[in-house]
Structures are given as C-alpha cells and as structure tokens.
Tab-separated table of C-alpha atoms and ligand atoms in Angstrom:
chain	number	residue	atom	x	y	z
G	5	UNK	CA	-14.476	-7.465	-7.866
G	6	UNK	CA	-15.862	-4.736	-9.575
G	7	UNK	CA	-13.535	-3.324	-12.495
G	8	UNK	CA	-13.703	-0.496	-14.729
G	9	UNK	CA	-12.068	-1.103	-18.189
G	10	UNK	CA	-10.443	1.936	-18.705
G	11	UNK	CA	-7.145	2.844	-19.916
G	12	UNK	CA	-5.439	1.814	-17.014
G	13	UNK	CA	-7.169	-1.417	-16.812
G	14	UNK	CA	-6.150	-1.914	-20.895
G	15	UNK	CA	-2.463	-0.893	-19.967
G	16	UNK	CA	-2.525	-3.287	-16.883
G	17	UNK	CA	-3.782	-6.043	-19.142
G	18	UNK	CA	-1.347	-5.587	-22.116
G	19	UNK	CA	1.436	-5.095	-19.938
G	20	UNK	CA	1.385	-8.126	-17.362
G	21	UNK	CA	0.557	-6.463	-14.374
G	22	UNK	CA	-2.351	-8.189	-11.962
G	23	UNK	CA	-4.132	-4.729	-11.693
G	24	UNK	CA	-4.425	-1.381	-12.220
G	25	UNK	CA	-3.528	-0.041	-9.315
G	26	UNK	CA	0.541	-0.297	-10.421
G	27	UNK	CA	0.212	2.836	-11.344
G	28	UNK	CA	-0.509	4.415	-8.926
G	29	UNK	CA	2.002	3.108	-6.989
G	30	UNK	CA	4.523	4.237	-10.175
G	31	UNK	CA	3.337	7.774	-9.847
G	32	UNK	CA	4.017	7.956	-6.296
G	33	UNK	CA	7.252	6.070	-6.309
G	34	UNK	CA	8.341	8.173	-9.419
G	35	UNK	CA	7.079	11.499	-7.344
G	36	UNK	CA	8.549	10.704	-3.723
G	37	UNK	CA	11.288	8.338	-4.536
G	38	UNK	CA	10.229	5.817	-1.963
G	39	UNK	CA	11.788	2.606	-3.010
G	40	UNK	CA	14.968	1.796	-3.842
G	41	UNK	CA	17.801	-0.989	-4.360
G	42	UNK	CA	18.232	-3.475	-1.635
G	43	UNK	CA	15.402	-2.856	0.372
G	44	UNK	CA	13.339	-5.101	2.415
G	45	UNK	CA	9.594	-4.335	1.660
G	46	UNK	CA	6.287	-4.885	3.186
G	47	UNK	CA	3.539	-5.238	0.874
G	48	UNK	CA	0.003	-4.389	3.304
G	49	UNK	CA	-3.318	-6.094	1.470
G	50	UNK	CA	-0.749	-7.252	-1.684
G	51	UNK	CA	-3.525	-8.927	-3.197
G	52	UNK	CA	-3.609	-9.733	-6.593
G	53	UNK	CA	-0.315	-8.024	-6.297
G	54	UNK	CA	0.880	-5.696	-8.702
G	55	UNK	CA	2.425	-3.407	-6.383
G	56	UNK	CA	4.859	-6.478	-5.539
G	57	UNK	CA	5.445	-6.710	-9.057
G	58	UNK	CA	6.603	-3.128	-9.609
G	59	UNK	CA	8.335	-3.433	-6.178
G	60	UNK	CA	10.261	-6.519	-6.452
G	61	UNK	CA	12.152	-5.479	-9.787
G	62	UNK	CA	12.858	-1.938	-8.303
G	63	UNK	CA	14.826	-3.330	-4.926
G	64	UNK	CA	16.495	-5.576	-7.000
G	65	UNK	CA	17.993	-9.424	-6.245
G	66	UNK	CA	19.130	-7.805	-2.714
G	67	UNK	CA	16.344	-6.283	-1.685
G	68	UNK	CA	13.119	-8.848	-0.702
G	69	UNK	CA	9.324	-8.477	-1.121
G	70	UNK	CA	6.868	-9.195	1.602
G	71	UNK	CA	3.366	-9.586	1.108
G	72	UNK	CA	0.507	-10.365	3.321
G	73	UNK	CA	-3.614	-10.363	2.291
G	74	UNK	CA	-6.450	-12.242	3.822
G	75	UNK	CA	-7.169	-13.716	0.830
G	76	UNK	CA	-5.180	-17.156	0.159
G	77	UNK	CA	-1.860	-16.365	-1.949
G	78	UNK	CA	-1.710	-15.755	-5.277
G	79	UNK	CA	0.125	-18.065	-6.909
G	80	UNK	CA	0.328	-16.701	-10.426
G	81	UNK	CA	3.001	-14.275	-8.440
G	82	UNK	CA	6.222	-16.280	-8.395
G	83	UNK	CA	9.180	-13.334	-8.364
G	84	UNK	CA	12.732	-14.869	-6.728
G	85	UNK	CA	12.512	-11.896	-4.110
G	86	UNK	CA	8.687	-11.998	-3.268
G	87	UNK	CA	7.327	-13.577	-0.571
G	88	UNK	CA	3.681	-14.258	0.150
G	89	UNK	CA	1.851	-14.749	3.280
G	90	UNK	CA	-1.831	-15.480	3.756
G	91	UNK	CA	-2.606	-13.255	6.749
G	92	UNK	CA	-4.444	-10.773	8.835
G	93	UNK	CA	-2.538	-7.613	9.698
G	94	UNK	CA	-4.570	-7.589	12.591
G	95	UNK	CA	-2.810	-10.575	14.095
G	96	UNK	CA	1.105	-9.230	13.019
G	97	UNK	CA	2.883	-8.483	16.527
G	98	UNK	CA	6.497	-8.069	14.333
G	99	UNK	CA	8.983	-8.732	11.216
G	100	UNK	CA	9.019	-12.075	12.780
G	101	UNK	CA	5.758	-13.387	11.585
G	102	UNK	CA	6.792	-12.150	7.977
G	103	UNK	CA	10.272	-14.253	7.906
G	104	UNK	CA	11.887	-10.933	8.301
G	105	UNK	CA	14.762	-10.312	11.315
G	106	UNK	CA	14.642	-6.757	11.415
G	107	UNK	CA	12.630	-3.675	10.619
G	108	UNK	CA	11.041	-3.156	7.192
G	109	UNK	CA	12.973	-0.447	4.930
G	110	UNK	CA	9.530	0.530	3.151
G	111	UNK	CA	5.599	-0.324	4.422
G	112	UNK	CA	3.167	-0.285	1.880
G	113	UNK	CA	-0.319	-0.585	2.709
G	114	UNK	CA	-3.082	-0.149	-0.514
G	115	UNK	CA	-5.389	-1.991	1.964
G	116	UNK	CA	-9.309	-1.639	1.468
G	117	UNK	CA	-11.627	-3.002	3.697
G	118	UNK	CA	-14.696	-4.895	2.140
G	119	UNK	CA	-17.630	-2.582	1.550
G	120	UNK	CA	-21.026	-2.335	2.778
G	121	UNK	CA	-22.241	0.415	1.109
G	122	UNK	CA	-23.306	2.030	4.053
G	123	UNK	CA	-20.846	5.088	3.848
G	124	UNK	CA	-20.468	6.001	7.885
G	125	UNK	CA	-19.925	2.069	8.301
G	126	UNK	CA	-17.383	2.064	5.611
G	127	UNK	CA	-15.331	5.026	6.347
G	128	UNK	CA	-15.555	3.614	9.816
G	129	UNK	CA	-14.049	0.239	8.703
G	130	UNK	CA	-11.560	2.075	6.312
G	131	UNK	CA	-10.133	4.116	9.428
G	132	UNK	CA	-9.967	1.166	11.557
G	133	UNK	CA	-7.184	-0.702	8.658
G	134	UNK	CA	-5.971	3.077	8.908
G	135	UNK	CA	-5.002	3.520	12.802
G	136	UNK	CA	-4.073	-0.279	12.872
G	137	UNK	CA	-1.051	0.449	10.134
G	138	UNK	CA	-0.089	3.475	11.833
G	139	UNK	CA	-0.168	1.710	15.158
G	140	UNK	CA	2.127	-1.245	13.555
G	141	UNK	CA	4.764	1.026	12.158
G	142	UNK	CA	6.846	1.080	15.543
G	143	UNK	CA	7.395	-2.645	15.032
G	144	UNK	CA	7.260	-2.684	11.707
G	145	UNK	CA	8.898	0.179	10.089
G	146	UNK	CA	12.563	0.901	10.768
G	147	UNK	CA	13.944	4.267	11.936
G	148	UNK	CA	13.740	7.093	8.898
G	149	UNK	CA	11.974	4.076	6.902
G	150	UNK	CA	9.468	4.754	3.811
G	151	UNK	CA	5.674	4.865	4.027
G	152	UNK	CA	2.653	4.262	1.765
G	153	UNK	CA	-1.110	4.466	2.880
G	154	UNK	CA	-3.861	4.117	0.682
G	155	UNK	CA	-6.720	6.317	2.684
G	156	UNK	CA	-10.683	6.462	1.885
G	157	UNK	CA	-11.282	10.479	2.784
G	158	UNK	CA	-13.469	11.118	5.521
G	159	UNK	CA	-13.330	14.160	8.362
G	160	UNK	CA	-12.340	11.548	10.953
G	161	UNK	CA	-9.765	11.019	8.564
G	162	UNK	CA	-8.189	14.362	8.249
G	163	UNK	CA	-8.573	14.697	11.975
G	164	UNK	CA	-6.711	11.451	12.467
G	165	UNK	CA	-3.545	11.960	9.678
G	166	UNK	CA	-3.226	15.544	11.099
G	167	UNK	CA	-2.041	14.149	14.092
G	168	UNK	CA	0.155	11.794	12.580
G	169	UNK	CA	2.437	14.551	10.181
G	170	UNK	CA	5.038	14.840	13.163
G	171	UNK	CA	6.100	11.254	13.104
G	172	UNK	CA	8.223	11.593	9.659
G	173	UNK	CA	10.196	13.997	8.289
G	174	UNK	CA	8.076	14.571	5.611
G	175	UNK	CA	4.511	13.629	5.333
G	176	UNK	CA	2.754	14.476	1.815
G	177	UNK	CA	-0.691	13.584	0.196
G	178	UNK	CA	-1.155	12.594	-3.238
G	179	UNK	CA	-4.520	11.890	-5.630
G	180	UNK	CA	-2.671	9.920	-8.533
G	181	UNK	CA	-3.705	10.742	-12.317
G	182	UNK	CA	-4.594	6.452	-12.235
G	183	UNK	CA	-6.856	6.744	-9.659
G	184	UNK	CA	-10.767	7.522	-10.411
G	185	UNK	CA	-12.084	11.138	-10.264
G	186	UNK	CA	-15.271	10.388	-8.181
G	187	UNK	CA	-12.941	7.732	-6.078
G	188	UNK	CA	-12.681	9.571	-2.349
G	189	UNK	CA	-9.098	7.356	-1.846
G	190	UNK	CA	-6.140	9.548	-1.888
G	191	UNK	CA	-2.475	8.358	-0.710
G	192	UNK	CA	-0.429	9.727	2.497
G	193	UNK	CA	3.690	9.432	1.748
G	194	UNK	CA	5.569	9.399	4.998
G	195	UNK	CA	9.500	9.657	4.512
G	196	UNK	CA	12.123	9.508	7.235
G	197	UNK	CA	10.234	7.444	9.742
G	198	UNK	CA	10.885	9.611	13.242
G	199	UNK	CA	10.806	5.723	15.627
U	202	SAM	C1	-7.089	-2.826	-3.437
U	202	SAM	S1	-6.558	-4.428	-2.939
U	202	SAM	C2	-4.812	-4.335	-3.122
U	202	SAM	C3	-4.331	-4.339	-4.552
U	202	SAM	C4	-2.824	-4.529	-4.651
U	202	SAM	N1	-2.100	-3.374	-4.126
U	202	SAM	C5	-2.354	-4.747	-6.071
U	202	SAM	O1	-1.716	-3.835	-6.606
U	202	SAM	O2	-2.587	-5.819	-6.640
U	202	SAM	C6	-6.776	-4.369	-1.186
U	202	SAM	C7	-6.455	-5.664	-0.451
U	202	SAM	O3	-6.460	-5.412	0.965
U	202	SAM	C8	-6.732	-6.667	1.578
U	202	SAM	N2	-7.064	-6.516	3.005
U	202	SAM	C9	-8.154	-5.899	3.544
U	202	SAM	N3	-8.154	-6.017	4.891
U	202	SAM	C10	-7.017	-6.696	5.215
U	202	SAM	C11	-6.454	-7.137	6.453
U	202	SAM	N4	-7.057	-6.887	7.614
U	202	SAM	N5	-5.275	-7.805	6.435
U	202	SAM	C12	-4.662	-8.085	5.239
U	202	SAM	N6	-5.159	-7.701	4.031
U	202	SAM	C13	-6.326	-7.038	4.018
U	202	SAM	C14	-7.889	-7.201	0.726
U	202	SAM	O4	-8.049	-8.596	0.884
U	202	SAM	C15	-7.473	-6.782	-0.687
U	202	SAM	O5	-6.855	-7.861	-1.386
C-alpha cells in the first residue's frame, strides 16, 4: 500500500494506531457525535483497522465491534469487544452473517475499492461499494441508526448522494483536516436513519 509519511502517519505510528485514517474518523465522530456507549458497530472494509480501534474503546465493554474486509483478519487487532470477519460485503444478506441478532446502532464504511488508475473505471468501481452500502442499510442499519461513508467524488456521485439526503434526518458532508488536499474522498454523515 502506498503511504505518505506525514504527520498523521508519524502520529499514527507513535500512538499505536494501524493507520492514519483514525483521524479522520476522530474528526468526524468529534464533529457529528456518531458513536457512543453501548453500541453495536459495523466496521465496512475495517482493514488494518484503526477505526475499530478508536471505535471499540468509545462504545465501551457493552457496546461490540464488527468488522468485515476481504482481506484475511488482522490479527494484531485483539480488543475484548471487536470482532473480525474475513468477508465480502457483497455477499452480507443481514446482522446474521456478522454474529449480530439485530440491527447495527452505527455502519461505518471507509471502504476503497482497488485502483486501476483508469479514473472513469475507478470512480465507477468506487460508486458500485457506494450504492451497495446504501442498498444494505435497510438490513443492516437500525431505525434512526448512525452512518459513515467514505466517498471518492465524482458527478455520478453527487447525482447519486443527492438522492439519498431524505433517508436520515440529517445528512452532512465532511473533507477532514487528516485527509490529503489533492485526495478527491470526502465523507457523507447520515444521522437518524429514516428505515
Ligand atoms: C482504506 S482501507 C480501510 C482502513 C480502515 N478504516 C482503518 O482505519 O484501518 C479500505 C478497505 O476496504 C476493503 N474493501 C474493499 N472492497 C471491499 C468489499 N467488497 N468488501 C469488504 N471490504 C472491502 C479493502 O480490502 C480495504 O482493506
């Protein structure tokens, strides 16, 4: 993977966390208050996980952790309340498959497909992962539920999260300080899940 050693990658390093992208998932947490005690999380495209690892202390012992990545688990992440599932989100048809027996409180989805470098066949891959999560939240998400999408900018895009803004109660977009200028990803913040 490619990885540029900047200050975030530094802080990542000296402070335990698998990557850099923790903090963007602090910003927006701190921002939108998305997470909190107790709740049952799923962790979309976990992998190496440092979202899990801000996530799991934040819920607390009652709250749980679910991951899922194509990649096989990570097991340098052992946390009491995380649990890790080598998977395609593809192939999820409900809590079920993730050991869960109801709805998730909070879906979290920093999900990137792999790159071609061909930017209409990437955008087109990155939209794909993108209407798949929103297609999963019915059976995934619980009613007024959290949400957190991790979405590569593209017209086609816009056009599609446009149409999505009346299924929560409030839908926001956020470009955290952590993440790259030239990057094109930006995050979409659904809260109170309308089911
Ligand atoms: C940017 S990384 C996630 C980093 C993670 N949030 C962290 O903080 O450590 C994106 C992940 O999405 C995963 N991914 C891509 N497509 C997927 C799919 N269809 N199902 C599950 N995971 C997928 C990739 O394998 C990759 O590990």
């Amino acid at each position: 993977m490619f990885k540029v050693k900047d200050h975030y990658y530094n802080k990542a390093k000296d402070e335990k966390y698998f990557a850099r992208s923790i903090y963007k998932l602090e910003e927006i947490d701190q921002r939108f208050k998305v997470l909190k005690k107790g709740d049952l999380v799923v962790d979309l495209g976990y992998f190496p996980g440092s979202w899990a690892q801000y996530t799991a202390p934040k819920v607390g012992p009652e709250g749980r952790v679910v991951g899922i990545d194509i990649q096989p688990v990570n097991k340098k992440l052992q946390l009491p309340n995380v649990t890790l599932f080598e998977k395609d989100i593809f192939t999820l048809t409900g809590p079920g498959d993730l050991g869960a027996d109801r709805a998730f409180d909070v879906v979290l989805s920093d999900m990137a497909p792999s790159t071609t470098g061909i930017k209409t066949v990437d955008q087109a891959r990155s939209l794909d992962l993108i209407e798949s999560v929103f297609g999963l939240l019915p059976i995934l998400l619980r009613p007024q539920g959290n949400f957190v999408i991790k979405v590569f900018d593209s017209h086609d895009a816009q056009v599609f999260l446009k149409a999505q803004k009346n299924r929560f109660n409030d839908f926001q977009f956020l470009k955290p300080k952590s993440t790259r200028s030239i990057s094109k990803e930006f995050f979409v913040i659904g809260k109170g899940f309308k089911a």
